CSV table of C-alpha atoms in Angstrom, one decimal:
chain,number,residue,atom,x,y,z
A,256,MET,CA,15.4,8.5,11.1
A,257,TRP,CA,15.7,12.3,11.8
A,258,PRO,CA,17.7,14.2,10.9
A,259,LEU,CA,18.1,13.0,7.4
A,260,ASN,CA,21.4,11.6,6.2
A,261,PRO,CA,22.6,12.4,2.6
A,262,SER,CA,21.0,9.2,1.0
A,263,GLN,CA,17.7,9.8,2.7
A,264,LYS,CA,17.8,13.4,1.5
A,265,GLU,CA,18.3,12.0,-2.1
A,266,VAL,CA,15.3,9.7,-1.6
A,267,LEU,CA,13.3,12.6,-0.4
A,268,ARG,CA,14.4,14.8,-3.4
A,269,PHE,CA,13.6,12.1,-5.9
A,270,ALA,CA,10.2,11.4,-4.2
A,271,VAL,CA,9.4,15.0,-4.4
A,272,SER,CA,10.3,15.2,-8.1
A,273,CYS,CA,8.2,12.1,-8.8
A,274,ARG,CA,5.2,13.5,-7.1
A,275,ALA,CA,5.5,16.7,-9.0
A,276,LEU,CA,5.9,15.0,-12.3
A,277,THR,CA,2.9,12.7,-11.5
A,278,LEU,CA,0.6,15.5,-10.5
A,279,MET,CA,1.6,17.3,-13.8
A,280,LEU,CA,1.1,14.3,-16.0
A,281,GLN,CA,-2.3,13.4,-14.6
A,282,ALA,CA,-3.6,17.0,-15.2
A,283,LEU,CA,-2.2,16.8,-18.7
A,284,PHE,CA,-3.7,13.3,-19.5
A,285,ASN,CA,-7.0,14.3,-17.9
A,286,ALA,CA,-7.1,17.4,-20.2
A,287,ILE,CA,-6.2,15.9,-23.5
A,288,ILE,CA,-8.0,12.5,-23.2
A,289,PRO,CA,-11.8,12.4,-22.8
A,290,ASP,CA,-13.1,10.5,-19.9
A,291,HIS,CA,-14.5,6.9,-20.4
A,292,HIS,CA,-18.1,6.6,-19.4
A,293,ALA,CA,-17.5,3.8,-16.7
A,294,GLU,CA,-20.2,2.1,-14.7
A,295,ALA,CA,-18.7,3.4,-11.4
A,296,PHE,CA,-19.9,5.2,-8.4
A,297,SER,CA,-20.7,8.8,-9.4
A,298,PRO,CA,-22.7,10.6,-7.0
A,299,PRO,CA,-24.0,14.1,-7.7
A,300,HIS,CA,-22.1,17.1,-6.4
A,301,LEU,CA,-24.5,19.1,-4.2
A,302,ALA,CA,-22.5,22.3,-3.7
A,303,PRO,CA,-22.5,24.9,-6.4
A,304,SER,CA,-19.3,25.2,-8.5
A,305,GLY,CA,-17.4,28.4,-9.1
A,306,PHE,CA,-14.7,29.4,-11.2
A,307,MET,CA,-12.0,28.4,-8.7
A,308,ASP,CA,-13.6,25.1,-8.2
A,309,GLN,CA,-13.5,24.5,-12.0
A,310,ILE,CA,-9.7,25.2,-11.9
A,311,VAL,CA,-9.2,22.8,-9.2
A,312,GLN,CA,-11.3,20.1,-10.9
A,313,SER,CA,-9.2,20.6,-14.1
A,314,LEU,CA,-6.0,20.3,-12.3
A,315,LEU,CA,-6.8,17.5,-9.8
A,316,GLY,CA,-10.0,15.9,-11.2
A,317,GLY,CA,-7.9,12.9,-12.5
A,318,LEU,CA,-7.3,12.0,-8.7
A,319,SER,CA,-10.9,11.4,-8.0
A,320,ARG,CA,-11.6,8.3,-10.2
A,321,TRP,CA,-12.9,4.9,-9.3
A,322,ASP,CA,-12.5,4.2,-5.6
A,323,ALA,CA,-11.3,7.7,-5.0
A,324,GLU,CA,-14.9,8.8,-5.5
A,325,HIS,CA,-16.0,6.6,-2.5
A,326,PHE,CA,-13.4,8.1,-0.2
A,327,LEU,CA,-14.2,11.7,-1.2
A,328,PHE,CA,-18.0,10.9,-0.8
A,329,ILE,CA,-17.5,9.4,2.6
A,330,ALA,CA,-15.4,12.3,3.8
A,331,GLU,CA,-18.0,14.9,2.6
A,332,HIS,CA,-21.4,13.0,3.5
A,333,GLY,CA,-20.4,10.1,5.8
A,334,TYR,CA,-21.3,6.4,5.4
A,335,LEU,CA,-24.7,6.9,3.8
A,336,TYR,CA,-24.8,3.8,1.6
A,337,GLU,CA,-24.3,0.2,2.7
A,338,HIS,CA,-21.5,-0.4,0.0
A,339,ASN,CA,-19.5,2.6,1.4
A,340,PHE,CA,-18.5,0.4,4.3
A,341,ALA,CA,-16.1,-1.5,2.0
A,342,PHE,CA,-13.8,1.5,2.6
A,343,PHE,CA,-12.3,2.0,6.0
A,344,PRO,CA,-12.5,5.3,7.8
A,345,GLY,CA,-8.8,6.1,8.4
A,346,PHE,CA,-8.3,8.0,5.0
A,347,PRO,CA,-11.7,9.9,5.0
A,348,LEU,CA,-10.8,11.1,8.5
A,349,ALA,CA,-7.4,12.3,7.4
A,350,LEU,CA,-9.1,14.2,4.4
A,351,LEU,CA,-11.4,15.9,6.8
A,352,ILE,CA,-8.5,17.0,9.0
A,353,GLY,CA,-6.7,18.2,5.8
A,354,THR,CA,-9.9,20.1,4.8
A,355,GLU,CA,-10.1,21.9,8.1
A,356,LEU,CA,-6.7,23.3,7.4
A,357,LEU,CA,-8.2,24.7,4.2
A,358,ARG,CA,-11.1,26.5,6.0
A,359,PRO,CA,-9.6,30.1,5.0
A,360,LEU,CA,-10.3,29.1,1.4
A,361,ARG,CA,-14.0,28.2,1.9
A,362,GLY,CA,-15.1,31.4,0.5
A,363,LEU,CA,-13.4,30.6,-2.7
A,364,LEU,CA,-13.8,26.8,-3.0
A,365,ASN,CA,-16.6,24.4,-2.2
A,366,GLN,CA,-16.1,21.3,0.1
A,367,ARG,CA,-15.5,19.1,-2.9
A,368,SER,CA,-12.6,21.1,-4.2
A,369,CYS,CA,-11.2,21.4,-0.6
A,370,LEU,CA,-11.3,17.7,-0.3
A,371,LEU,CA,-9.5,17.2,-3.7
A,372,ILE,CA,-6.7,19.6,-2.6
A,373,SER,CA,-6.6,17.8,0.7
A,374,ALA,CA,-6.3,14.4,-1.1
A,375,ALA,CA,-3.5,15.5,-3.4
A,376,SER,CA,-1.6,17.3,-0.6
A,377,LEU,CA,-1.8,14.6,2.0
A,378,ASN,CA,-1.2,11.7,-0.4
A,379,SER,CA,1.9,13.5,-1.5
A,380,LEU,CA,3.1,14.0,2.0
A,381,PHE,CA,2.4,10.4,3.0
A,382,PHE,CA,4.1,9.2,-0.1
A,383,LEU,CA,7.3,11.2,0.8
A,384,LEU,CA,7.2,10.0,4.4
A,385,ALA,CA,6.6,6.4,3.3
A,386,ALA,CA,9.8,6.6,0.9
A,387,VAL,CA,11.9,7.7,3.8
A,388,ALA,CA,10.4,5.1,6.1
A,389,LEU,CA,11.1,2.4,3.6
A,390,HIS,CA,14.7,3.5,3.3
A,391,ASP,CA,15.0,3.4,7.1
A,392,LEU,CA,13.4,0.0,7.3
A,393,GLY,CA,15.8,-1.3,4.6
A,394,CYS,CA,18.8,-0.1,6.5
A,395,LEU,CA,17.6,-1.9,9.6
A,396,VAL,CA,16.6,-5.2,8.0
A,397,LEU,CA,19.0,-5.6,5.1
A,398,ARG,CA,22.0,-4.0,6.8
A,399,CYS,CA,23.1,-3.0,3.3
A,400,PRO,CA,22.8,0.8,2.7
A,401,ARG,CA,23.1,0.4,-1.1
A,402,GLN,CA,20.1,-2.1,-1.5
A,403,ALA,CA,18.1,0.0,0.9
A,404,PHE,CA,18.9,3.1,-1.1
A,405,TYR,CA,18.0,1.4,-4.4
A,406,ALA,CA,14.7,0.0,-2.9
A,407,ALA,CA,13.6,3.4,-1.7
A,408,LEU,CA,14.4,5.0,-5.1
A,409,LEU,CA,12.4,2.1,-6.8
A,410,PHE,CA,9.5,2.8,-4.5
A,411,CYS,CA,9.4,6.3,-5.9
A,412,LEU,CA,8.8,4.8,-9.3
A,413,SER,CA,6.4,2.2,-8.0
A,414,PRO,CA,4.1,0.5,-10.5
A,415,ALA,CA,1.3,1.4,-8.0
A,416,ASN,CA,2.3,5.1,-8.5
A,417,VAL,CA,-1.2,6.4,-9.5
A,418,PHE,CA,-2.9,4.7,-6.5
A,419,LEU,CA,-0.2,6.3,-4.2
A,420,THR,CA,-1.1,9.8,-5.7
A,421,ALA,CA,-4.9,9.7,-6.3
A,422,GLY,CA,-7.6,9.8,-3.6
A,423,TYR,CA,-6.8,6.3,-2.4
A,424,SER,CA,-5.7,5.1,1.0
A,425,GLU,CA,-2.6,3.4,-0.2
A,426,ALA,CA,-0.1,6.1,0.5
A,427,LEU,CA,-1.2,6.6,4.1
A,428,PHE,CA,-1.3,2.8,4.6
A,429,ALA,CA,2.3,2.4,3.1
A,430,PHE,CA,3.6,5.1,5.5
A,431,LEU,CA,2.0,3.5,8.6
A,432,THR,CA,3.0,0.1,7.7
A,433,PHE,CA,6.6,0.8,6.8
A,434,SER,CA,6.9,3.0,9.9
A,435,ALA,CA,5.4,0.3,12.2
A,436,MET,CA,7.8,-2.3,10.8
A,437,GLY,CA,10.7,0.0,11.3
A,438,GLN,CA,9.7,0.6,15.0
A,439,LEU,CA,9.3,-3.1,15.5
A,440,GLU,CA,12.9,-3.7,14.2
A,441,ARG,CA,14.0,-1.2,16.8
A,442,GLY,CA,12.4,-3.1,19.6
A,443,ARG,CA,9.7,-0.5,20.2
A,444,VAL,CA,6.7,-2.9,20.3
A,445,LEU,CA,4.1,-0.6,21.7
A,446,THR,CA,4.8,2.2,19.1
A,447,SER,CA,4.8,-0.5,16.5
A,448,GLY,CA,1.6,-1.9,17.6
A,449,LEU,CA,0.0,1.5,17.7
A,450,LEU,CA,1.0,2.3,14.1
A,451,PHE,CA,0.0,-1.3,12.9
A,452,ALA,CA,-3.6,-0.6,14.6
A,453,LEU,CA,-3.8,2.6,12.7
A,454,ALA,CA,-2.9,1.0,9.5
A,455,THR,CA,-5.8,-1.5,10.1
A,456,GLY,CA,-8.1,1.5,10.4
A,457,VAL,CA,-7.0,2.6,6.9
A,458,ARG,CA,-7.1,-0.8,5.1
A,459,SER,CA,-8.4,-4.2,6.0
A,460,ASN,CA,-5.2,-6.0,4.9
A,461,GLY,CA,-3.6,-4.3,8.0
A,462,LEU,CA,-5.0,-7.2,10.0
A,463,VAL,CA,-2.3,-9.5,8.4
A,464,SER,CA,0.4,-7.3,10.0
A,465,VAL,CA,-0.5,-8.9,13.4
A,466,GLY,CA,1.9,-11.7,12.1
A,467,PHE,CA,5.0,-9.4,12.6
A,468,LEU,CA,4.0,-8.8,16.3
A,469,LEU,CA,3.4,-12.5,16.8
A,470,TYR,CA,6.6,-13.4,15.1
A,471,SER,CA,8.6,-11.0,17.1
A,472,GLN,CA,7.1,-12.3,20.4
A,473,CYS,CA,7.8,-16.0,19.4
A,474,GLN,CA,11.4,-15.1,18.6
A,475,GLY,CA,11.8,-13.6,22.1
A,476,PHE,CA,10.2,-16.6,23.7
A,477,PHE,CA,12.5,-19.1,22.0
A,478,SER,CA,15.6,-17.1,22.5
A,479,SER,CA,14.8,-17.0,26.4
A,480,LEU,CA,14.3,-20.8,26.6
A,481,GLY,CA,17.0,-22.3,28.9
A,482,VAL,CA,17.7,-19.0,30.5
A,483,LEU,CA,14.4,-18.0,32.2
A,484,ASN,CA,11.5,-20.0,33.7
A,485,PRO,CA,9.9,-21.6,30.5
A,486,LEU,CA,6.5,-21.9,32.1
A,487,ARG,CA,6.4,-18.2,33.1
A,488,GLN,CA,7.6,-17.2,29.7
A,489,LEU,CA,4.9,-19.3,28.0
A,490,PHE,CA,2.2,-17.6,30.0
A,491,LYS,CA,3.8,-14.3,29.1
A,492,LEU,CA,3.9,-15.2,25.4
A,493,LEU,CA,0.2,-16.2,25.4
A,494,ALA,CA,-0.8,-13.1,27.0
A,495,SER,CA,1.3,-10.8,24.6
A,496,LEU,CA,-0.1,-12.9,21.6
A,497,CYS,CA,-3.8,-12.2,22.7
A,498,LEU,CA,-3.1,-8.5,23.4
A,499,SER,CA,-1.5,-8.0,19.9
A,500,VAL,CA,-4.4,-9.8,18.2
A,501,LEU,CA,-6.9,-7.7,20.2
A,502,ALA,CA,-5.1,-4.4,19.6
A,503,LEU,CA,-4.9,-4.9,15.8
A,504,SER,CA,-8.5,-6.2,15.6
A,505,LEU,CA,-10.0,-3.3,17.5
A,506,PRO,CA,-10.2,-0.7,14.7
A,507,PHE,CA,-11.8,-3.3,12.5
A,508,ALA,CA,-14.2,-4.4,15.2
A,509,LEU,CA,-15.3,-0.8,16.1
A,510,PHE,CA,-15.9,-0.1,12.4
A,511,GLN,CA,-18.1,-3.3,12.0
A,512,TYR,CA,-19.9,-2.2,15.3
A,513,TYR,CA,-20.6,1.2,13.9
A,514,ALA,CA,-22.1,-0.4,10.7
A,515,TYR,CA,-24.3,-2.6,13.0
A,516,THR,CA,-25.6,0.4,14.8
A,517,GLN,CA,-26.4,2.3,11.6
A,518,PHE,CA,-28.3,-0.7,9.8
A,519,CYS,CA,-29.5,-3.1,12.5
A,520,LEU,CA,-30.5,-0.8,15.4
A,521,PRO,CA,-33.7,1.3,15.3
A,522,GLY,CA,-33.5,5.0,15.3
A,523,SER,CA,-29.8,5.3,14.1
A,524,ALA,CA,-30.5,6.6,10.5
A,525,HIS,CA,-29.4,10.1,9.6
A,526,SER,CA,-31.2,12.5,7.2
A,527,ILE,CA,-30.0,12.2,3.6
A,528,PRO,CA,-30.2,14.9,1.1
A,529,LYS,CA,-32.8,14.4,-1.6
A,530,PRO,CA,-30.4,14.1,-4.6
A,531,LEU,CA,-28.5,11.4,-2.7
A,532,MET,CA,-31.7,9.7,-1.7
A,533,GLN,CA,-32.8,9.7,-5.4
A,534,LEU,CA,-29.4,8.2,-6.4
A,535,ALA,CA,-30.1,5.4,-3.9
A,536,VAL,CA,-33.5,4.8,-5.5
A,537,ASP,CA,-32.2,4.9,-9.1
A,538,LYS,CA,-29.1,2.7,-8.4
A,539,GLY,CA,-30.6,0.4,-5.8
A,540,TYR,CA,-28.3,1.4,-3.1
A,541,ARG,CA,-29.3,0.3,0.4
A,542,ILE,CA,-29.5,2.9,3.0
A,543,ALA,CA,-30.0,2.7,6.9
A,544,GLU,CA,-33.8,3.7,6.7
A,545,GLY,CA,-34.5,0.7,4.5
A,546,ASN,CA,-35.3,-2.9,5.3
A,547,GLU,CA,-32.9,-4.7,7.6
A,548,PRO,CA,-30.1,-6.2,5.6
A,549,PRO,CA,-29.6,-10.0,6.0
A,550,TRP,CA,-26.1,-9.7,7.6
A,551,CYS,CA,-27.7,-8.1,10.7
A,552,SER,CA,-29.1,-11.7,11.5
A,553,TRP,CA,-25.8,-13.4,11.2
A,554,ASP,CA,-24.2,-14.9,14.4
A,555,LEU,CA,-21.3,-12.7,13.7
A,556,PRO,CA,-22.8,-9.7,11.7
A,557,LEU,CA,-19.8,-8.4,9.7
A,558,ILE,CA,-20.9,-5.9,7.0
A,559,TYR,CA,-17.5,-6.0,5.5
A,560,SER,CA,-17.8,-9.8,4.5
A,561,TYR,CA,-21.3,-9.3,3.2
A,562,ILE,CA,-20.2,-6.3,0.9
A,563,GLN,CA,-17.3,-8.1,-0.5
A,564,ASP,CA,-19.4,-11.1,-1.3
A,565,VAL,CA,-22.5,-9.4,-2.6
A,566,TYR,CA,-21.3,-6.1,-4.2
A,567,TRP,CA,-17.7,-7.0,-5.2
A,568,ASN,CA,-18.2,-10.8,-5.8
A,569,VAL,CA,-15.0,-11.6,-3.9
A,570,GLY,CA,-14.4,-15.2,-2.8
A,571,PHE,CA,-12.2,-18.2,-3.5
A,572,LEU,CA,-11.5,-18.6,-7.2
A,573,ARG,CA,-14.6,-16.5,-8.1
A,574,TYR,CA,-12.5,-14.3,-10.5
A,575,TYR,CA,-11.2,-17.3,-12.4
A,576,GLU,CA,-13.2,-16.8,-15.7
A,577,LEU,CA,-12.1,-16.5,-19.2
A,578,LYS,CA,-13.4,-12.9,-19.4
A,579,GLN,CA,-10.9,-12.0,-16.6
A,580,ILE,CA,-7.8,-13.1,-18.7
A,581,PRO,CA,-6.8,-9.4,-19.4
A,582,ASN,CA,-6.9,-8.7,-15.5
A,583,PHE,CA,-4.7,-11.8,-14.9
A,584,LEU,CA,-2.2,-10.5,-17.4
A,585,LEU,CA,-2.2,-7.1,-15.7
A,586,ALA,CA,-1.3,-8.7,-12.6
A,587,ALA,CA,1.2,-11.2,-14.1
A,588,PRO,CA,4.3,-8.9,-13.5
A,589,VAL,CA,3.9,-8.3,-9.8
A,590,THR,CA,3.0,-12.0,-9.4
A,591,VAL,CA,6.2,-13.1,-11.2
A,592,LEU,CA,8.3,-10.5,-9.2
A,593,VAL,CA,7.1,-11.7,-5.8
A,594,SER,CA,7.0,-15.4,-6.7
A,595,CYS,CA,10.6,-15.3,-8.0
A,596,ALA,CA,11.7,-13.3,-4.8
A,597,THR,CA,10.1,-15.9,-2.6
A,598,TRP,CA,11.8,-18.8,-4.5
A,599,THR,CA,15.2,-17.1,-4.4
A,600,TYR,CA,15.0,-16.6,-0.8
A,601,VAL,CA,13.7,-20.1,0.1
A,602,THR,CA,16.2,-21.9,-2.0
A,603,THR,CA,19.0,-19.8,-0.4
A,604,HIS,CA,17.8,-20.5,3.2
A,605,PRO,CA,16.0,-23.8,3.2
A,606,TRP,CA,16.7,-24.7,6.8
A,607,LEU,CA,15.8,-21.2,7.9
A,608,CYS,CA,12.4,-21.5,6.2
A,609,LEU,CA,11.8,-25.0,7.6
A,610,THR,CA,12.3,-23.9,11.1
A,611,LEU,CA,10.5,-20.6,10.5
A,612,GLY,CA,13.6,-18.8,11.4
A,613,LEU,CA,13.2,-19.7,15.0
A,614,GLN,CA,16.2,-22.1,15.1
A,615,ARG,CA,19.6,-21.8,13.5
A,616,GLY,CA,20.9,-24.7,11.6
A,617,LYS,CA,24.0,-26.7,12.8
A,618,ASN,CA,25.9,-25.9,9.8
A,619,LYS,CA,26.5,-22.2,10.4
A,620,THR,CA,27.9,-21.6,6.9
A,621,LEU,CA,24.6,-22.5,5.3
A,622,GLU,CA,22.7,-20.1,7.4
A,623,LYS,CA,25.2,-17.4,7.3
A,624,PRO,CA,23.6,-14.0,8.2
A,625,ASN,CA,24.6,-12.3,5.0
A,626,PRO,CA,23.7,-8.7,4.7
A,627,GLY,CA,21.2,-7.5,2.1
A,628,PHE,CA,18.2,-9.4,0.6
A,629,HIS,CA,19.4,-12.8,1.9
A,630,SER,CA,19.5,-11.7,5.5
A,631,PRO,CA,17.7,-14.0,8.0
A,632,GLN,CA,15.7,-10.9,9.0
A,633,VAL,CA,14.0,-10.8,5.6
A,634,PHE,CA,12.3,-14.1,6.3
A,635,VAL,CA,9.2,-12.7,8.0
A,636,TYR,CA,8.8,-10.1,5.2
A,637,MET,CA,9.0,-12.9,2.7
A,638,VAL,CA,6.2,-14.8,4.4
A,639,HIS,CA,4.1,-11.6,4.6
A,640,ALA,CA,4.5,-10.9,0.9
A,641,SER,CA,3.6,-14.5,0.1
A,642,VAL,CA,0.5,-14.7,2.1
A,643,LEU,CA,-0.6,-11.5,0.6
A,644,LEU,CA,0.1,-12.7,-3.0
A,645,LEU,CA,-1.6,-16.1,-2.3
A,646,PHE,CA,-4.6,-14.6,-0.8
A,647,GLY,CA,-4.9,-11.8,-3.5
A,648,GLY,CA,-4.4,-14.3,-6.4
A,649,LEU,CA,-7.0,-16.8,-5.2
A,650,CYS,CA,-9.8,-14.6,-3.5
A,651,MET,CA,-9.5,-11.0,-4.8
A,652,HIS,CA,-10.0,-9.2,-8.0
A,653,VAL,CA,-6.4,-9.9,-9.3
A,654,GLN,CA,-5.9,-6.6,-11.0
A,655,VAL,CA,-5.6,-4.9,-7.6
A,656,LEU,CA,-2.6,-7.1,-6.8
A,657,THR,CA,-0.1,-4.3,-8.0
A,658,ARG,CA,-1.4,-1.7,-5.6
A,659,PHE,CA,-2.2,-4.2,-2.9
A,660,LEU,CA,1.4,-5.5,-2.7
A,661,GLY,CA,3.0,-2.2,-3.7
A,662,SER,CA,1.7,-0.4,-0.6
A,663,SER,CA,1.9,-3.3,1.8
A,664,THR,CA,5.3,-5.0,1.6
A,665,PRO,CA,8.9,-3.8,1.2
A,666,PHE,CA,9.8,-7.2,-0.1
A,667,MET,CA,8.5,-6.2,-3.5
A,668,TYR,CA,11.1,-3.4,-3.6
A,669,TRP,CA,14.0,-5.2,-1.9
A,670,PHE,CA,14.2,-8.0,-4.4
A,671,PRO,CA,14.6,-5.8,-7.5
A,672,ALA,CA,17.1,-3.6,-5.6
A,673,TYR,CA,19.1,-6.8,-4.9
A,674,LEU,CA,18.9,-7.8,-8.6
A,675,LEU,CA,20.1,-4.3,-9.7
A,676,GLN,CA,23.0,-4.4,-7.2
A,677,ASN,CA,24.2,-7.9,-8.1
A,678,GLN,CA,23.4,-8.1,-11.8
A,679,GLU,CA,23.8,-4.6,-13.2
A,680,PRO,CA,27.4,-4.1,-14.2
A,681,LEU,CA,27.1,-0.2,-14.0
A,682,LEU,CA,26.1,-0.5,-10.5
A,683,ARG,CA,28.5,-3.4,-9.6
A,684,SER,CA,31.4,-1.3,-10.7
A,685,LEU,CA,30.6,0.9,-7.7
A,686,GLU,CA,31.0,-1.9,-5.3
A,687,LYS,CA,34.5,-2.5,-6.5
A,688,ILE,CA,35.8,1.0,-5.4
A,689,PRO,CA,37.0,0.7,-1.9
A,690,GLY,CA,35.5,3.3,0.5
A,691,LYS,CA,33.3,4.9,-2.2
A,692,PRO,CA,30.6,6.9,-0.5
A,693,LEU,CA,27.0,5.9,-1.1
A,694,MET,CA,26.1,9.4,-2.3
A,695,GLU,CA,29.1,10.1,-4.4
A,696,ASP,CA,28.2,11.4,-7.8
A,697,PHE,CA,27.0,8.6,-10.1
A,698,THR,CA,28.8,9.7,-13.3
A,699,LEU,CA,27.8,7.2,-16.0
A,700,GLY,CA,27.9,9.7,-18.8
A,701,GLN,CA,26.2,12.3,-16.8
A,702,LYS,CA,28.2,14.6,-14.6
A,703,GLY,CA,27.0,15.5,-11.2
A,704,LEU,CA,24.3,12.8,-11.2
A,705,ARG,CA,23.7,11.6,-7.6
A,706,ASN,CA,20.7,9.3,-8.3
A,707,PRO,CA,21.9,5.8,-9.5
A,708,ILE,CA,18.3,4.9,-10.9
A,709,MET,CA,18.5,8.0,-13.1
A,710,GLY,CA,21.9,7.0,-14.1
A,711,LEU,CA,20.8,3.8,-15.4
A,712,LEU,CA,17.9,5.5,-17.3
A,713,TYR,CA,20.3,7.8,-18.9
A,714,ASN,CA,22.5,4.8,-19.9
A,715,TRP,CA,19.6,2.6,-20.9
A,716,LYS,CA,21.3,1.1,-23.9
A,717,THR,CA,24.3,-0.1,-21.9
A,718,CYS,CA,22.1,-1.6,-19.1
A,719,SER,CA,21.7,-5.3,-18.6
A,720,PRO,CA,18.6,-7.2,-19.7
A,721,VAL,CA,17.6,-7.6,-16.0
A,722,THR,CA,17.8,-3.9,-15.4
A,723,ARG,CA,15.9,-3.1,-18.5
A,724,CYS,CA,13.0,-5.5,-17.3
A,725,ILE,CA,12.8,-4.1,-13.9
A,726,LEU,CA,12.9,-0.4,-14.8
A,727,GLY,CA,10.8,-1.1,-17.8
A,728,TYR,CA,8.1,-2.7,-15.7
A,729,PHE,CA,8.2,0.1,-13.1
A,730,LEU,CA,8.1,2.9,-15.6
A,731,THR,CA,5.5,1.4,-17.9
A,732,TYR,CA,3.1,0.9,-15.1
A,733,TRP,CA,3.9,4.2,-13.6
A,734,LEU,CA,2.9,6.0,-16.8
A,735,LEU,CA,0.2,3.7,-18.1
A,736,GLY,CA,-1.6,3.8,-14.8
A,737,LEU,CA,-1.7,7.6,-15.0
A,738,LEU,CA,-3.0,7.5,-18.5
A,739,LEU,CA,-5.8,5.0,-17.9
A,740,HIS,CA,-6.8,5.6,-14.3
A,741,CYS,CA,-7.2,9.4,-14.6
A,742,ASN,CA,-9.7,9.1,-17.4
A,743,PHE,CA,-11.9,6.3,-16.0
A,744,LEU,CA,-10.3,3.7,-18.2
A,745,PRO,CA,-10.0,0.2,-16.5
A,746,TRP,CA,-6.9,0.6,-14.3
A,747,THR,CA,-8.1,-0.1,-10.8
């Protein structure tokens, strides 16, 4: 991936521009729009606030809303309350490391301000790295440089933009996940497994990524049949499958065990500052010094399952209520996008999907390894995205689907990139010019414009309806998320 080629440099330039614009807009929206008084986690700030702290708060305060407050609180105080354990430790640890780099500023800024700066800086860095990693992954899987390029540019305008910028764990998770996928495509299983395990320490849905390792090992097993000793290969497969599951489950298991030691074993409680203790009393938050929680007596004492059930009411079809219709509408675009992508791929490769991509059809022309979105290598990514969509739509708060999918699967960006390449006349015209370099100036009425997505935006009136729908969705959610989320309005 390094050094960067011209298309990767353009992706990086566009990502930097989008991050800079995002940070400026959130500061503007946070300044001109009064905050909504939401019933969200809002602990007291213990450290005194000076003039420089007020400046940091005015510039970056919009990044500390909703779940970001949990991550900032955990980084500053640790896991004091039971419901804090819904948020995995990977991102808070990254914030602490970033804050240590700001130690020379401790005389000017308090801990809270340093954490805010750390969150903004690190998430911007993780976002840039994720964009480059997605482009690299696209080149490996799609084997179509243009589609990989368009997908990476679309990621820079992701509908989940605000969550990739604010003090959430999505940007770090996207970077680790896309990087792990790329390493696996290169055959570097150990490096890929390590990155997937780190991603599991950032977000719980990283556990689903074990499917990539299992699928890769099954492919190797079936390809070796008839060449090597099948019984020996079977034992090798079973051993590698068990190791993969254990490796990716280890961060989750260690985190659950840490929670168990804090709440279920005597003498493990830490001292809590009085204002935070008073907050626990006022809000009814459970702390380690209180009565033993019921999950401690479970056969498998998982605090994560308990919190999702009791605090967030997460469960099968629990969100299917009339009052949640607005949230279902909010999740409708990404649901339609991924559903259409899945249907398009399945109907193009029915035999490939029926055989799970482990056996090629007798009719080679039907299973032709076309480059781009229809490549057989995309199959496992399609399954991964479909599983996330199905689980999220049936068991989670559906409004989180946009960030849930937008930070987890490249499939969400490959399909619109495929549609742009194949159904946008302005882009199709580039394909008809033999030998035209990918990064040649994109001059659709604008001289010297090297970014095709910006070229389409400049020529909005002449774009196809499909292009308008795709870019309209991405940009609307990109801007609307900033406007609402940064002011504690319902965009979570």
